[in-house]
Amino acid sequence: MASDISDTVYASRRKELLALINQLRAVGAQNDLDLPRITVIGNQSAGKSSVVEAISGITVPRDAGTCTRCPMECRLLSSPGPWMFDNDGKRLGEVSEKPFGGIITDKSEVELALRRAQFAILNPQIPFSKILNATAQELKDMAPSEKSMPFSQNVVCVDLEGPELTDLSFVDLPGLIQNAEPEVVKLVEDMVISHIQGNCIILVAIPMTDDIENQKALRLARQEDDTGRRTIGVLTKPDMLGTGSTKAAGLWLDVLEDRRHPLMHGYYCTRQPNDDERSIGIEATKAREAEERFFKTTAPWSRSTNPGRFGTKNLVATLSHSRHGRADATELIRTHRHSYGAFKKAIRQTAPKFVPFAESQKVTDFNNCLDDEEDDPVANVSATDKPLMNLTEFRKHIDRSLTRELPHNVPYEAKTALILQFQTTWPDAVETCFEKVKEITLKILLRNVDVHFGRFNLLRSHIRNLIATVIESHKVKCVAMLKFTLEAERMPYTQNGHYLESATQGWLDKYKAVRSGKLSTDTLDPHAKRRKTDLGAAPTCALPAKGPSTPIARTNNPSPVSPGTPDKSPSREGPRRPAGFKTPKAPTSPQNADPNSVVVTPGSSDVIQKSQDTPPNEAALKEAIAFLVRAGAPVGHLDPKELLGKLIPPDEYETELKVMAEVRGYFQVAYKRMIDNVPRVIDLSFVREIGKTLQPFLISQFSLGNPSANDRCANYLGEDAALVARREELLARRKRLESVEKELEEYSLRIYA
């Protein structure tokens, strides 16, 4: 199986323990001991059987309506199975083992064997010999003539052995029903409750074809597991949401990402083979490949921020860790990840909102991100909402910083001051992130202390104090490292020159495009799909020329001929011509031009012919680049979107725009560095250090292994035992007093009567 867990450490460490548990179950020890187990529950037709098939690798019976009418225990380890209840549903005093049939070596025979076993449980009056060799059709024919029980609490046990399996045991229960006789509804509900109580991991199958508010199984799980420590949600049937169910899919994505109906261990989503795939006998490996492909290519699942929640493979891996005693570790990592995600948002929200307009100029709104960030709701916001600085303020800032600079040089201190401005709230964001991580780490540790040492108040209190000491010790070290990280960021520096240059150029091009009116953002909705940059109202390429009109000949050559000489207006300097730029001879009149040519005049909006498969604006820019390349301009490497910013003539605020773009580009470098470094420092110097040092510290504090260790522990346990005994004595005395009071009351009533 692609989703097996046989390669995990769990498999090698738990094999003997699980074998012992199965042996205890075989003799009915669960009547007296709370043995660990995994139980799959859900409403009728919730997709439980599909989840069971995916985990175990066997095919279970499927029929319309309710198919599973008794618990089915899948033991991926050899063990006989018990029948524990009589025909009236009362628990038997002794457990008897009744093997049903021989060993099955053909996987395709398992489904029929399960049907026979369930039929035998529901019809105990029929001899086994008559059922063991019955076909599926013969079982259907026998059912109407026999008085079958609707449900039974006796268990069909399936012992599975194979090289692709691991040591795992779980129970599949009948689906919860509503439209049946009240006593039957209650029987199934009581059966589910009895199996999910105690030392049990609860898998709740929830179909996406129904509202989560309608899931009785989830309500029962919360009723029996009010802290949520044992419950994992499994969302099923995502492929049955229609293509138009965008809103419903969005609501289920909120559930998966813990924004609606959160669970401590969260939800997983699986996609199992449909009826057509089952009918052709799809293999398990192919089913898992199809599942993985579905989640990677289907929206909104493909856009989820938590891809580890999709697929049977991830679900089974979590069950492996949970039975390996790592449920709290899973919670710890999940909660820390949320804290780090909040920290990322807090840092991204400090991005400078520079406005590339002077105070006297009309401001065009635009989003405060580059194209590759537009899918990020935190980044895709208005840059004119509470702007930090405009060009007028930039010019004043640079002027105040000038000393003995060469012309057009901006002092390093001027840029540093601007960079430090967007870092002012970073220390608070780092502190908040660390405190959240510290809080949840301490909470989980103390909860474990309460679980394991709650009976011994003195010992429990002492261990809690020792843990607090460890936490504070590592906090001091971690906080020092975080301060160092923040201090290092106050010295602007990077060796990632390529990324800084790319980000700076991207912002310079964007600022220039915004100022020229060639770029506008029609929407700032963070959830909108990424929009292509609007580079003009009409798909035109107006190339200025000296003459009244310059016809451009179009030939069969894939590259067009060079354009005419650029125009220089008296009020605005035109683009500089590169070395080697030669003005081609223009035809004497438009009549001499090729009939396929396009005449372009200054300010005209004539459209240059474009290919059908290229967006209009981009095609025009590509053709313009081709003109410049043939003229000798070194612009062949440019992306069409970069051309716009480079061809716009020099701006009166050119210096200020460059500084603005460089500071904004450096934020991208520092931001990405911070959102990685801070979580790594916290995890390395705090969380992992606690995990490494806590056990040795506790051992040393209790002097375990020394001659005085027994006496030291006895003092803690002895005092606690005395307190427990005293409390029990007081409770017993109180009960005796209540009994005496009741007797006196009854005696008084008899006297007065």
C-alpha angles and dihedrals in degrees: 000000000000089000100047122127098210092116094059126103086242091069095059097041100045104041096095093042093052091047089055091048091052091049090051090050091050091061094043097255090148086078088070104019128055097231118193118253145154116239126194114208136167146136120289111294092007093139097260094137091054090054090048091051092049093051099040101032093227129115115242126199117278127192137153113280119358111000104161106069100164135031116278117205115200111202114187087198129064113271137133119245134236134227104209109172134063126230092275093055094254118140113253119239091228130029119233126194119226114180110209114212131325134297114298116219097171113077093207091064095060097084094055091045089054091050090052093048093049091046090052091052093048091045107040090162092069116084115247091234090065094050101040095072099032119123122229090259092049089053089054091048092050095049099073093048094050128066099239123189111245092226138357135200092214113108133239104214120202117195111200127190128178144124091255094054132083135206104282136132129194141159126230112204131198114271118262110257134197108180100069140082111307093241091053092048090051092046092056093044092050090047091054093046092050091054098047097049122102126358097010137125107220119213109194113199110210120183117218089217089077135048116268089228088066095058108113090179091063090050092052091048091053090046093056096033104038093166092052093227094129103037129097122178120222114196113205139188099032089155090062093067107104122243089251095052093098095138094047091048090051091052091051090049087055088054092050091049093048097250094117129038093352122205125200092240094031131219134297127204124214133183115206129190116285125228094273092052092048092049091060091046100246113204121242093245091051091048091054091047090051090048093052092047091050095055093044095052105032123084135257091018093055090058096050118128089220110054091164089076094067128085139030091263092063092044094053091045089056091050088052092054093043092056087045089064095258102119092111091046089055090051091047094053093044093051093045089051090055090051091051090048090053089049090053091053092047092053094044090053089062091067108133113257099214118179115210094213134090122242092258095049128090110255122229114208118235138163118268096236143069124250096270091057100049093101090059109092092203092053099039098076135121114282091205094058103105094339119208101214141349129207094269090055090045091054092050091048092051093045091053090053098050118112124148094342126150115247114289092009117132115209117247089231090060091057093042091054091052092048092051090053094069091046096059094100096039095094090055091049091049092048092049091050093050094046091052092051091046092048096053092042092053092044093055093045093050091046090056090050090054092049096049102031104024092114092061108060098185094046091044092051093048094050091048090054092049091051090050088053091053092047093052092046093055092040091062092052094045095047089052091053092047091052089051090051091051092046091052089055090058088069105069108226140137139164089198090095095154094058093044091050092047094048092045093050091046092055093043090053091047094048091049092047091050091050092049092051091240094116126053134165111224093187137023095190105139091211095051118111117262109278125212115242113268104228099181145339094256130030095248138139108203107185113188117229136183097239127064090262136358117203113211113214115224116207136176088266108111091229118063122233123265120283126239127273114296116254123245114206119201094239100043131036113236126225114293116251114235123236112282093026108149127188108234119226109261122217114264093241140006089250090068093056125103111273089238093054125116118223113220120192129181109284094004122138098212112148121237111223111262136193115262095237097052125080110254100242094045091049091053091051092048090053091049089053089050090054091052094046092053088049090056100258113146095232102108092108094057125112109233091244090055091054093069095059093044097049095050107104120250112288126226085237094046094128094047092047091053092051090046091052094045093052091045091048092049089054088062090054095046094042094055090045093052098047089055102038100048096053090044092052092048093047094045102041099032117020099035093039090056090051091051099044107032099081096045089047093052091046091052093046092053091042089229111188093030123108091249094053096091093050091045093053091042090058091056095042094039094054090046091048089052091051091048091049091048091050092049090049091053091048091051090049091050091052091050091051091049089050092050091048090052092050091050091050092051091046090052091051092052092050094051091044 
